[in-house]
Short mmCIF file of C-alpha atoms and ligand atoms in Angstrom, two decimals:
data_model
loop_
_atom_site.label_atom_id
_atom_site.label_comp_id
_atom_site.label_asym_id
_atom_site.label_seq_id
_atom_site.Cartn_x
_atom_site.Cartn_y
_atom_site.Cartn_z
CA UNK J 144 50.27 -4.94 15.15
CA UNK J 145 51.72 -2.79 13.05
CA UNK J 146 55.32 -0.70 13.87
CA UNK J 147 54.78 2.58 14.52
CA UNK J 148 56.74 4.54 11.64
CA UNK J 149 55.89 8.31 13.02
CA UNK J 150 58.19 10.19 15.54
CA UNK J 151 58.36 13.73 16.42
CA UNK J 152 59.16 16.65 14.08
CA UNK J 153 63.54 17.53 13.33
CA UNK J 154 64.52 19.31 16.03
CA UNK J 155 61.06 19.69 18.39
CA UNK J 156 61.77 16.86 21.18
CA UNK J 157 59.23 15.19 23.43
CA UNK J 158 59.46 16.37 27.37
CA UNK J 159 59.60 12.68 29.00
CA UNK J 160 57.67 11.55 32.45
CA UNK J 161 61.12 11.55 33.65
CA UNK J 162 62.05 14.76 32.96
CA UNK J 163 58.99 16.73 33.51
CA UNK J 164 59.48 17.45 37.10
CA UNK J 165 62.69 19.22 35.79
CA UNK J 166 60.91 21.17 33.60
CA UNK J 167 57.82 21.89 36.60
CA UNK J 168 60.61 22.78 39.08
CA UNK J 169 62.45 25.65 37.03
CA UNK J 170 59.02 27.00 36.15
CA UNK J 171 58.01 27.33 39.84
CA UNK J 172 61.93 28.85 40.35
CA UNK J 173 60.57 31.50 38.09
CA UNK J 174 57.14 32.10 39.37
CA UNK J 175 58.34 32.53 42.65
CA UNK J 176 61.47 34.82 41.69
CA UNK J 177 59.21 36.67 39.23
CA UNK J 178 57.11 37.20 42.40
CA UNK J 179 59.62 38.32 44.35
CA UNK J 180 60.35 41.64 41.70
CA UNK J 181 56.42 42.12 41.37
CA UNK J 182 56.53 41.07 37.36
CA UNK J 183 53.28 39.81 36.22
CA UNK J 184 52.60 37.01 33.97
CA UNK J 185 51.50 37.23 29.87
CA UNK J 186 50.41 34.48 27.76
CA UNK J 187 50.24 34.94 24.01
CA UNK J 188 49.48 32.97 20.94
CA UNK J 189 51.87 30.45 19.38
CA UNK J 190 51.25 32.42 16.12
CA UNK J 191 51.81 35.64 15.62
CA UNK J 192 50.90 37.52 12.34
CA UNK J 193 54.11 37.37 9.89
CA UNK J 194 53.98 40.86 9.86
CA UNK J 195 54.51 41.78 13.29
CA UNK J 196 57.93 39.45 13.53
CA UNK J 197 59.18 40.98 10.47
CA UNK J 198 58.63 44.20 11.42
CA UNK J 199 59.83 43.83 15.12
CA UNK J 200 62.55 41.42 15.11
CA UNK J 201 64.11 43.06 11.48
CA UNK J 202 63.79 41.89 8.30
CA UNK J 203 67.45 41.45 7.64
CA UNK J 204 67.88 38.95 11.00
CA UNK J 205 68.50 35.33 10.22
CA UNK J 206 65.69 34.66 12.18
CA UNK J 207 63.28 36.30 9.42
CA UNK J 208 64.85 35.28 6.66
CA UNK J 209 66.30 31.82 7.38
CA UNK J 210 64.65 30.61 10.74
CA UNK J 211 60.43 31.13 10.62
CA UNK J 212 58.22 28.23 10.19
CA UNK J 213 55.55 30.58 8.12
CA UNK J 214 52.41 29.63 6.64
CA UNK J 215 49.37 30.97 5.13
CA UNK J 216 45.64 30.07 6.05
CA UNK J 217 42.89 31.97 3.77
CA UNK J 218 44.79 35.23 3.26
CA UNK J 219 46.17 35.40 6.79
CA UNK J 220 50.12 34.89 6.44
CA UNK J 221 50.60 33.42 10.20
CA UNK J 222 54.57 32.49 12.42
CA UNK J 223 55.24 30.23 14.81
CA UNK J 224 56.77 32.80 17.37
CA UNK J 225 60.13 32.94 17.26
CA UNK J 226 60.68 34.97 20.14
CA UNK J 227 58.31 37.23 22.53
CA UNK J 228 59.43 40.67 22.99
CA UNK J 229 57.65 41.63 19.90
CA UNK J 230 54.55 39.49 20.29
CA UNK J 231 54.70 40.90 24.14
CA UNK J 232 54.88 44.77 22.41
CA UNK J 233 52.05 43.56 20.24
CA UNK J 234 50.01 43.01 22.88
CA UNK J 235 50.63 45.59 25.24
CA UNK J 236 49.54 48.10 21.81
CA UNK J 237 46.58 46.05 20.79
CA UNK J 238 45.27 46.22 24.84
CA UNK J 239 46.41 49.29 25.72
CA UNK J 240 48.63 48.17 28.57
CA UNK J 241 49.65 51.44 29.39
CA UNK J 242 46.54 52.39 30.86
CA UNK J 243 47.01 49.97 33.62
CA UNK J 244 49.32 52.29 35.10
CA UNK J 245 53.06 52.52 35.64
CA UNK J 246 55.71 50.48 34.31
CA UNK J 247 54.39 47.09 33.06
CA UNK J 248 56.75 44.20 34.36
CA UNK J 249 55.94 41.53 32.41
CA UNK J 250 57.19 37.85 32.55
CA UNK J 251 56.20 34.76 30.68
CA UNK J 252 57.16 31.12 29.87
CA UNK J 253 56.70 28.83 27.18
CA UNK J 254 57.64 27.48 23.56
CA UNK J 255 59.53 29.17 20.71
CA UNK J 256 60.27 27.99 17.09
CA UNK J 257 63.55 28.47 15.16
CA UNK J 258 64.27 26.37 12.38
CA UNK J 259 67.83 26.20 12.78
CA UNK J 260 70.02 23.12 12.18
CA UNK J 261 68.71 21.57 15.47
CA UNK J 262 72.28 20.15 17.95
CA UNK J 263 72.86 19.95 21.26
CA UNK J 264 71.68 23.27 22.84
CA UNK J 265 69.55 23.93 19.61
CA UNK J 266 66.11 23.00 18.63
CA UNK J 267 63.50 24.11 16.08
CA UNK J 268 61.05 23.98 19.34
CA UNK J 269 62.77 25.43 22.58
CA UNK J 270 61.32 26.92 25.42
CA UNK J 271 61.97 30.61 27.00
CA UNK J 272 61.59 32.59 30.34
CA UNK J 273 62.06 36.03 30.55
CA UNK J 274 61.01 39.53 31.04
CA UNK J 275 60.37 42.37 29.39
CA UNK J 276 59.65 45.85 31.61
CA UNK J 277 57.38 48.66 29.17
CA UNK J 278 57.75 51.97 29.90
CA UNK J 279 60.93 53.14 32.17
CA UNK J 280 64.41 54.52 30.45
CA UNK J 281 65.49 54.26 33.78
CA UNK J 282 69.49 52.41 33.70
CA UNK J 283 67.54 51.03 36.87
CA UNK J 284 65.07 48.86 34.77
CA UNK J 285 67.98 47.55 33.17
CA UNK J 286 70.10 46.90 35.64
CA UNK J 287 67.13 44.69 37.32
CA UNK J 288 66.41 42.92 34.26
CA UNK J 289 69.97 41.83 34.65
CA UNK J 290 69.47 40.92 38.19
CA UNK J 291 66.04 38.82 37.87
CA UNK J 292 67.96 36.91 34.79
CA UNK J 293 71.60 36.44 37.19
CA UNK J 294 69.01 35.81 39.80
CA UNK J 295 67.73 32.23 38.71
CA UNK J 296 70.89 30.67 37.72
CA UNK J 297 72.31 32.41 41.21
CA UNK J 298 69.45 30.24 42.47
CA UNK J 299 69.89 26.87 40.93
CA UNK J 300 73.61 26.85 42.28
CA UNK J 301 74.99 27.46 38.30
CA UNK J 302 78.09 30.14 38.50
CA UNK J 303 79.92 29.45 36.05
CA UNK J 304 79.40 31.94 33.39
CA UNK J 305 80.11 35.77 31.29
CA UNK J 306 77.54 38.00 31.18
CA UNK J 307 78.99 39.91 28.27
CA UNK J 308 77.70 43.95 28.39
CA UNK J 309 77.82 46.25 25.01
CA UNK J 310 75.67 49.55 24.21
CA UNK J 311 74.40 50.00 20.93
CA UNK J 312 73.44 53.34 21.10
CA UNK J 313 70.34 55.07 19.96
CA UNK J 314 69.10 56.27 15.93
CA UNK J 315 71.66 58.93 16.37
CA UNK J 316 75.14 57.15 17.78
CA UNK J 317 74.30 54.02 15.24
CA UNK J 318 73.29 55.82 12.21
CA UNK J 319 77.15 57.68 13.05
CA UNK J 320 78.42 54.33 13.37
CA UNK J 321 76.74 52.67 10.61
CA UNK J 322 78.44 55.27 8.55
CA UNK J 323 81.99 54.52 9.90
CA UNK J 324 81.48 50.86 9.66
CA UNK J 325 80.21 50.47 6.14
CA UNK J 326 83.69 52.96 5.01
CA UNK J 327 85.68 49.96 6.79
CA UNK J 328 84.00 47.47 5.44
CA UNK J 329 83.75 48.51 1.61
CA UNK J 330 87.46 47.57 0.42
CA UNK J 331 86.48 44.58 1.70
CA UNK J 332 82.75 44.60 0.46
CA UNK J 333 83.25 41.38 -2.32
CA UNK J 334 85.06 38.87 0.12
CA UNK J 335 82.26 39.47 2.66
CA UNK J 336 80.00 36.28 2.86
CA UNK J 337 76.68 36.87 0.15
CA UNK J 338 74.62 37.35 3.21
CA UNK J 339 76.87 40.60 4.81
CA UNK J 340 77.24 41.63 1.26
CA UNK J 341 73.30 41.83 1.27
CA UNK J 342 73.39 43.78 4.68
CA UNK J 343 76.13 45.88 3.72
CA UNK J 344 73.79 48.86 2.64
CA UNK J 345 70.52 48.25 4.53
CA UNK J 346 72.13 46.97 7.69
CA UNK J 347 75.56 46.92 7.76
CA UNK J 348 75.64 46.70 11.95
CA UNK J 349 74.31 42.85 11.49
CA UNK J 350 77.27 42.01 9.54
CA UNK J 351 78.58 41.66 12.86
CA UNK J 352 76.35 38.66 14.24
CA UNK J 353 77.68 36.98 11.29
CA UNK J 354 78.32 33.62 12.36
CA UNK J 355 79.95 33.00 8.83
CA UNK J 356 83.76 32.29 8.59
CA UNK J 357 85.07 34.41 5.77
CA UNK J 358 83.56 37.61 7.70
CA UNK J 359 85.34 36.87 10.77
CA UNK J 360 88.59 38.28 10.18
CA UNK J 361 86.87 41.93 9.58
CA UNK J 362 84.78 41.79 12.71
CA UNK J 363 87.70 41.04 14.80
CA UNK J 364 89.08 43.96 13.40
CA UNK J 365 85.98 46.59 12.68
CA UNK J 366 85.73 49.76 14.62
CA UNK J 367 83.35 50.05 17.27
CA UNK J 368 80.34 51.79 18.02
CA UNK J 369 81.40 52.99 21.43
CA UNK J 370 83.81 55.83 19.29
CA UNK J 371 80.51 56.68 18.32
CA UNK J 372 77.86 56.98 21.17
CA UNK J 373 76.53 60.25 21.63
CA UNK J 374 76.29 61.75 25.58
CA UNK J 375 73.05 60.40 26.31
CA UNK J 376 73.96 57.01 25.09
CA UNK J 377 77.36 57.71 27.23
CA UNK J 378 75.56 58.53 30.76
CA UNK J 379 73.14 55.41 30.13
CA UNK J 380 75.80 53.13 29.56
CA UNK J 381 77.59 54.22 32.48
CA UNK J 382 75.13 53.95 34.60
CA UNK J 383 73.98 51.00 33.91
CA UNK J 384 77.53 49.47 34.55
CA UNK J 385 78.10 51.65 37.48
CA UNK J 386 74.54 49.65 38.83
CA UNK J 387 76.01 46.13 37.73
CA UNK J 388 79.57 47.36 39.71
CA UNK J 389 77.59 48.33 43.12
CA UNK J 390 75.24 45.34 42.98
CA UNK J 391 78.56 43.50 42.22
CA UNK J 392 77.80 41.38 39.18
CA UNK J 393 80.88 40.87 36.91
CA UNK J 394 80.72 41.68 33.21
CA UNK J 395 82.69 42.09 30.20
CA UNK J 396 82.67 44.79 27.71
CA UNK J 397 82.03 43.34 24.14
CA UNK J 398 81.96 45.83 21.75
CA UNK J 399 80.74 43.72 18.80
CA UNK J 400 77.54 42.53 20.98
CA UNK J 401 74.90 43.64 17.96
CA UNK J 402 72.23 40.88 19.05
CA UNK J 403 69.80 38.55 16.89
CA UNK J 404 67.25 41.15 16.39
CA UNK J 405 67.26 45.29 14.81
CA UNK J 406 64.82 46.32 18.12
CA UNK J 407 67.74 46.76 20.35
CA UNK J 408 68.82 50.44 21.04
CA UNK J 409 71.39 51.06 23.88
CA UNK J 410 72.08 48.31 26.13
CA UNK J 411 72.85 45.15 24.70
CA UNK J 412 73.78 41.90 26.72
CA UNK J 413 74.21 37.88 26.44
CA UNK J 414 74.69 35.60 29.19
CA UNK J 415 77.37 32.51 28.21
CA UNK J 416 78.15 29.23 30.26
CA UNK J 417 81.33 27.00 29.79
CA UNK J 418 79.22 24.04 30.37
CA UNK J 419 77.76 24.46 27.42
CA UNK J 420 78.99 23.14 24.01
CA UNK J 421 79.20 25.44 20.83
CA UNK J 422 75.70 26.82 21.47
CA UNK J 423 76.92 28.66 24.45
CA UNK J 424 74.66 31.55 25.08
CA UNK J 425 72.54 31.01 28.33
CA UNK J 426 70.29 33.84 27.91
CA UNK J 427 70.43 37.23 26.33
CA UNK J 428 68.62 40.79 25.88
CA UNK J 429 68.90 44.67 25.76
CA UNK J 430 66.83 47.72 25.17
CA UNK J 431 64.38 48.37 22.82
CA UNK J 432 62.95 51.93 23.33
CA UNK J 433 61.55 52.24 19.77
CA UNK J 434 59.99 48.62 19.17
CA UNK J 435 56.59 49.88 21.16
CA UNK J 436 56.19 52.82 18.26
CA UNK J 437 57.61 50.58 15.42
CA UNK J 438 54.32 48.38 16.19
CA UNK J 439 51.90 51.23 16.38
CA UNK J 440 51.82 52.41 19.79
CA UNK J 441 52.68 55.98 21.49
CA UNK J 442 57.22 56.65 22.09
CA UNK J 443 57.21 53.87 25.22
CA UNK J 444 60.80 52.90 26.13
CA UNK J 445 61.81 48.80 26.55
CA UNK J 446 64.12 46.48 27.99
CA UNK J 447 64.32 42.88 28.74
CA UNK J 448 65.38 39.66 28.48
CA UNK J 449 64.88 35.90 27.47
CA UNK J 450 66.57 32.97 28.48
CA UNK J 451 66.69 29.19 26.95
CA UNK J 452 65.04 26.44 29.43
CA UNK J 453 67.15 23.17 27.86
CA UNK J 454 70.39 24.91 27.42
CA UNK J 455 69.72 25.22 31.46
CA UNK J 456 69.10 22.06 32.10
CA UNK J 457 71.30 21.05 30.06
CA UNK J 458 73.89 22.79 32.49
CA UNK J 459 72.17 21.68 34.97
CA UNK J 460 72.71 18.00 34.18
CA UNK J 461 76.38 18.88 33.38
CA UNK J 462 76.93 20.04 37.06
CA UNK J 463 74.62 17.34 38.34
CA UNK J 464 72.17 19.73 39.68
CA UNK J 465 68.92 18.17 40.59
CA UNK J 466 66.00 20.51 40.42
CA UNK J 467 63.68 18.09 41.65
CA UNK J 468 62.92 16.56 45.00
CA UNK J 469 62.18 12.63 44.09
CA UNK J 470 58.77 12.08 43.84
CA UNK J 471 56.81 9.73 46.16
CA UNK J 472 53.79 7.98 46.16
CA UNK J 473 51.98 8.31 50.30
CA UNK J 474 49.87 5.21 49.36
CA UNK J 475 49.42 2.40 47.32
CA UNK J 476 46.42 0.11 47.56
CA UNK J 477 46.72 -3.67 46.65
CA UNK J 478 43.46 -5.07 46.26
CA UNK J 479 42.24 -8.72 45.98
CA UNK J 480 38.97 -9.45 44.30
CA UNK J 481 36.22 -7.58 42.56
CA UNK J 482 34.74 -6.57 46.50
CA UNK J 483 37.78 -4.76 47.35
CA UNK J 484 38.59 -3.27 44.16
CA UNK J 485 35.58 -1.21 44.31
CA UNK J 486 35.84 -0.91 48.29
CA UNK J 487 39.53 0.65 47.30
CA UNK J 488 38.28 2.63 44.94
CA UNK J 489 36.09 5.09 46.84
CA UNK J 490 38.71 4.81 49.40
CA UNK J 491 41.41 6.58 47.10
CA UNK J 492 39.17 9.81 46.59
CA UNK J 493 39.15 9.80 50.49
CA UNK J 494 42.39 9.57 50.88
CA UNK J 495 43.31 12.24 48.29
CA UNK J 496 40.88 14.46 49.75
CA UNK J 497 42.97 14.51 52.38
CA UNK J 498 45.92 15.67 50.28
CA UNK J 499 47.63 12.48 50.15
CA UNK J 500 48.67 10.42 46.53
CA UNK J 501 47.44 7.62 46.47
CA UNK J 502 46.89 4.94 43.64
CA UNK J 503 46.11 1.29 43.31
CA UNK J 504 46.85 -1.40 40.59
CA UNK J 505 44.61 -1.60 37.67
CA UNK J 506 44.64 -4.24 36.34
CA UNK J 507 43.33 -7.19 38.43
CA UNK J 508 47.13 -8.46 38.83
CA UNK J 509 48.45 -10.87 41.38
CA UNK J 510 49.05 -10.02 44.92
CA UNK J 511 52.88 -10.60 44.36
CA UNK J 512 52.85 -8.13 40.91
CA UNK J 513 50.75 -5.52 42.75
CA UNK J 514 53.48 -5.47 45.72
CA UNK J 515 55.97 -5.31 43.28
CA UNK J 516 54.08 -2.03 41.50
CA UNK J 517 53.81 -0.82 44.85
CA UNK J 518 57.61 -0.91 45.21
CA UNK J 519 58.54 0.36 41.53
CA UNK J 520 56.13 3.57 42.53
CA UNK J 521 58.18 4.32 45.55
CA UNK J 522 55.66 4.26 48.19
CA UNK J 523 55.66 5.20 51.21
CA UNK J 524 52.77 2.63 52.53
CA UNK J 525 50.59 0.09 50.69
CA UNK J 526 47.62 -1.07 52.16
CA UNK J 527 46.28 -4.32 51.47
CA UNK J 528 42.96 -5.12 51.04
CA UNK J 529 40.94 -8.43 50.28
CA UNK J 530 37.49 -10.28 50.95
CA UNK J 531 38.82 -11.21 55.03
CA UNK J 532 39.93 -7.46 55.26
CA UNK J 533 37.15 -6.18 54.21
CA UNK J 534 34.87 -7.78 56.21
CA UNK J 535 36.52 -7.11 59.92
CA UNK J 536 37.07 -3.58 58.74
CA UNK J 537 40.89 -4.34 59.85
CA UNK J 538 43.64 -3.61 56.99
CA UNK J 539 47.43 -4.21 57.21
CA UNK J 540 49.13 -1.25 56.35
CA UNK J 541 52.90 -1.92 55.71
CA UNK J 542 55.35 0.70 55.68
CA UNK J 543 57.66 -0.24 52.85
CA UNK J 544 60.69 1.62 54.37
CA UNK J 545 61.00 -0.37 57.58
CA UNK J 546 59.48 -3.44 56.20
CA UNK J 547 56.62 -3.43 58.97
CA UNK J 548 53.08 -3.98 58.78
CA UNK J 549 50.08 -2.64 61.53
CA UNK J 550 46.68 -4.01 61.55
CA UNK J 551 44.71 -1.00 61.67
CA UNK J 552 40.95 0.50 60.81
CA UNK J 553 40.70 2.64 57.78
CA UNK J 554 40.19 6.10 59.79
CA UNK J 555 43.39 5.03 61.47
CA UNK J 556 45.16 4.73 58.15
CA UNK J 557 44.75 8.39 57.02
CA UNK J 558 46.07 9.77 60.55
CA UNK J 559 48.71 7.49 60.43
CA UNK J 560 49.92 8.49 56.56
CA UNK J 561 49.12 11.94 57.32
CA UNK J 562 51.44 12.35 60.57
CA UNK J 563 54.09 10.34 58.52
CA UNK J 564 53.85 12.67 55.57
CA UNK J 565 54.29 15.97 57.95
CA UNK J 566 57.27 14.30 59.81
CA UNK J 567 58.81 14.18 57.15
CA UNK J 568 58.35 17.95 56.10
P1 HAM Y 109 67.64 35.31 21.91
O1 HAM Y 109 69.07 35.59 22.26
O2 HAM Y 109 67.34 35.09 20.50
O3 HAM Y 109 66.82 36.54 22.49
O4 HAM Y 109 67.14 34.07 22.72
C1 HAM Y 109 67.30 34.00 24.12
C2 HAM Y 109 67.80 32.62 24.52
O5 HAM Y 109 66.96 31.62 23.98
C3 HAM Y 109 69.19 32.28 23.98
O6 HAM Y 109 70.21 32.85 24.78
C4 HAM Y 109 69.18 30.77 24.10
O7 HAM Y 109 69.47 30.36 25.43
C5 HAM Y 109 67.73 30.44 23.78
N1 HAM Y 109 67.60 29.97 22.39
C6 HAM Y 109 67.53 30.72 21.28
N2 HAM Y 109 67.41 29.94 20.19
C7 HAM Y 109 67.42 28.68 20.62
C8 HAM Y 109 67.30 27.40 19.98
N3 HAM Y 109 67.16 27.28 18.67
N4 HAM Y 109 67.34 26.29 20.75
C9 HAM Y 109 67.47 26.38 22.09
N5 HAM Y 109 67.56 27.55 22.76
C10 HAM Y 109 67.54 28.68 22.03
C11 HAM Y 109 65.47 36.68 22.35
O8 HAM Y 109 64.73 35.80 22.02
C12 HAM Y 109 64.97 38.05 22.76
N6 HAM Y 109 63.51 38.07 22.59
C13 HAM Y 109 65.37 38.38 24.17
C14 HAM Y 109 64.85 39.69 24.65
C15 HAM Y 109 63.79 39.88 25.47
N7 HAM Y 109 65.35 40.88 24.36
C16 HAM Y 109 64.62 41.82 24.94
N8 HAM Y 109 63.66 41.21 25.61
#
């Protein structure tokens, strides 16, 4: 036979049997805490017109011009998402959202695409939760975009981390501070790295996500934008911290906190763990009160937030935090001879009908390899069936944790698995 010579894409990484229940527990962690805030869920496409991520995430962000997986099909230039806020805006526009009523509370779950230089923490596929609430300038929506996000971790028992808090202000404050900045910056304008020098007039505020080395030295020492908030941008700010304070949840000021993406007005925030390596950031988000209009629909202020699944997990591991009760099996059914195959069969959509798991071998194996299946599996019973069995309508049931076995009818068999399963509850 020939070697297979094809494994998965750089950087996008098969979810294992193993690890799936992982996975299945943090996603019903967030259903039910999503539930708990009354957010709703949205599903989008994987692809998103180029456009529209362009446009919304900024076309000076390394994740438009270094990180899309683009292509073109016909004349339709199509993304992989890279992110949801703006494919979320997109379709709250395109189906008029608003007209539900109220504030829309929106939550969602599923794959993104980067194509970064994929490490531990960092792949070109990764998977997001978050949140993003359309429609309320409130500090309030903030503040409990901050507390659904602290929420889960609270949740999963992981506590060790910043949440690192910056505003960065609206048209006005930034367009002051862009101003100040770019005066700073220009006697140092040549050593900047070639991509700050390309932001320097255009966007001179992203010079400060620079992850490069030779600009670090001039963000440490850059003014910073809260000199140049105006009041409105003030009395936001304040509240929202004063909301973090009473609902006691511990931040930092970082006053260089510009974010990935140009949507971001005001509040600005990024949620690091210890426990992870060099890609440290948990989760992250802000404000984005102008990304609704920027993508065609009426003035509708923003916020929210998104959050990396593996870099939890990963922390997860790291703190040996199981998310997962072990799975077992309620029943497995050795079978001896083409009779009681088919007898065992039927029986297994009887038992599951009953809401019990139940499986049997399948593959015509010994009695000694089907008890030893039985035992890989975990069960919690096997029942064993063959010609003499069958024909008194008497099976031995064997409960595999106290090594016992019953002679019992089949009727008897669900009660008994049934009243074993809700003990155990
Ligand atoms: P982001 O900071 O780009 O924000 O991503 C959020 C989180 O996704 C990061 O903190 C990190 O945990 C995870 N993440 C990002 N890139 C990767 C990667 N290559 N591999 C593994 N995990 C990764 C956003 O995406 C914004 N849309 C958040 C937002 C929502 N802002 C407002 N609303």
């Amino acid at each position: 036979m020939a070697k297979s010579s094809y494994s998965n894409p750089l950087g996008m990484v098969d979810i294992l049997p193993d690890q799936t229940p992982s996975w299945r527990a943090l996603e019903q962690i967030i259903h039910e805490e999503a539930a708990k805030f009354n957010f709703q869920e949205i599903r989008t496409p994987i692809l998103e017109p180029t456009e529209l991520i362009k446009r919304g995430v900024g076309q000076l962000t390394d994740i438009v011009t270094k990180e899309i997986f683009a292509f073109q099909k016909g004349d339709t230039h199509y993304v992989l998402r890279p992110e949801l806020t703006a494919p979320v805006v997109r379709s709250f526009v395109q189906h008029h959202l608003d007209q539900r009523g109220g504030i829309q509370k929106l939550y969602y779950i599923g794959p993104m695409f980067r194509a970064e230089r994929p490490q531990k923490g960092r792949q070109r596929q990764f998977h997001q939760f978050g949140l993003e609430i359309i429609g309320s300038a409130d500090p309030v929506a903030d503040i409990e975009t901050i507390t659904f996000m602290m929420g889960i971790y609270q949740r999963i028992g992981i506590k060790n981390f910043t949440l690192k808090l910056n505003s960065v202000g609206d048209p006005e404050s930034r367009e002051r501070y862009k101003h100040i900045l770019r005066k700073y910056l220009e006697p140092h304008r040549s050593k900047l790295s070639e991509l700050s020098q390309q932001r320097f007039d255009k966007n001179p505020m992203r010079i400060l996500d620079s992850k490069e080395l030779e600009d670090q030295e001039f963000i440490e020492n850059a003014p910073i934008i809260q000199d140049c908030l105006n009041e409105d941008s003030v009395i936001h700010f304040e509240k929202v911290k004063r909301g973090l304070q009473l609902l006691n949840i511990p931040f930092l000021i970082d006053p260089y906190l510009v974010r990935g993406m140009d949507y971001y007005t005001r509040t600005a925030f990024e949620l690091s763990s210890s426990d992870l390596g060099s890609q440290n950031a948990l989760a992250g988000g802000g404000r984005y009160d102008l990304l609704v209009e920027e993508i065609g629909g009426k003035p509708t202020p923003a916020v929210g937030f998104a959050a990396g699944m593996e870099r939890l997990l990963i922390v997860c591991e790291k703190l040996n935090i199981s998310l997962t009760e072990k799975s077992v099996l309620d029943i497995y059914i050795v079978s001896l001879g083409e009779e009681a195959r088919n007898w065992a069969l039927s029986y297994l959509l009887e038992l599951r009908s009953h809401g019990l798991s139940a499986s049997m071998d399948y593959t015509g194996r010994s009695m000694k390899a089907q008890m030893k299946e039985a035992n890989r599996e975990h069960t919690c019973f096997t029942l064993i069936v063959g010609e003499n069995e069958l024909s008194n309508r008497a099976f031995i049931l064997r409960d595999m944790n106290k090594s016992e076995e019953i002679t019992i009818s089949a009727k008897e068999v669900i009660s008994t698995v049934l009243s074993h399963k809700s003990g155990q509850k």
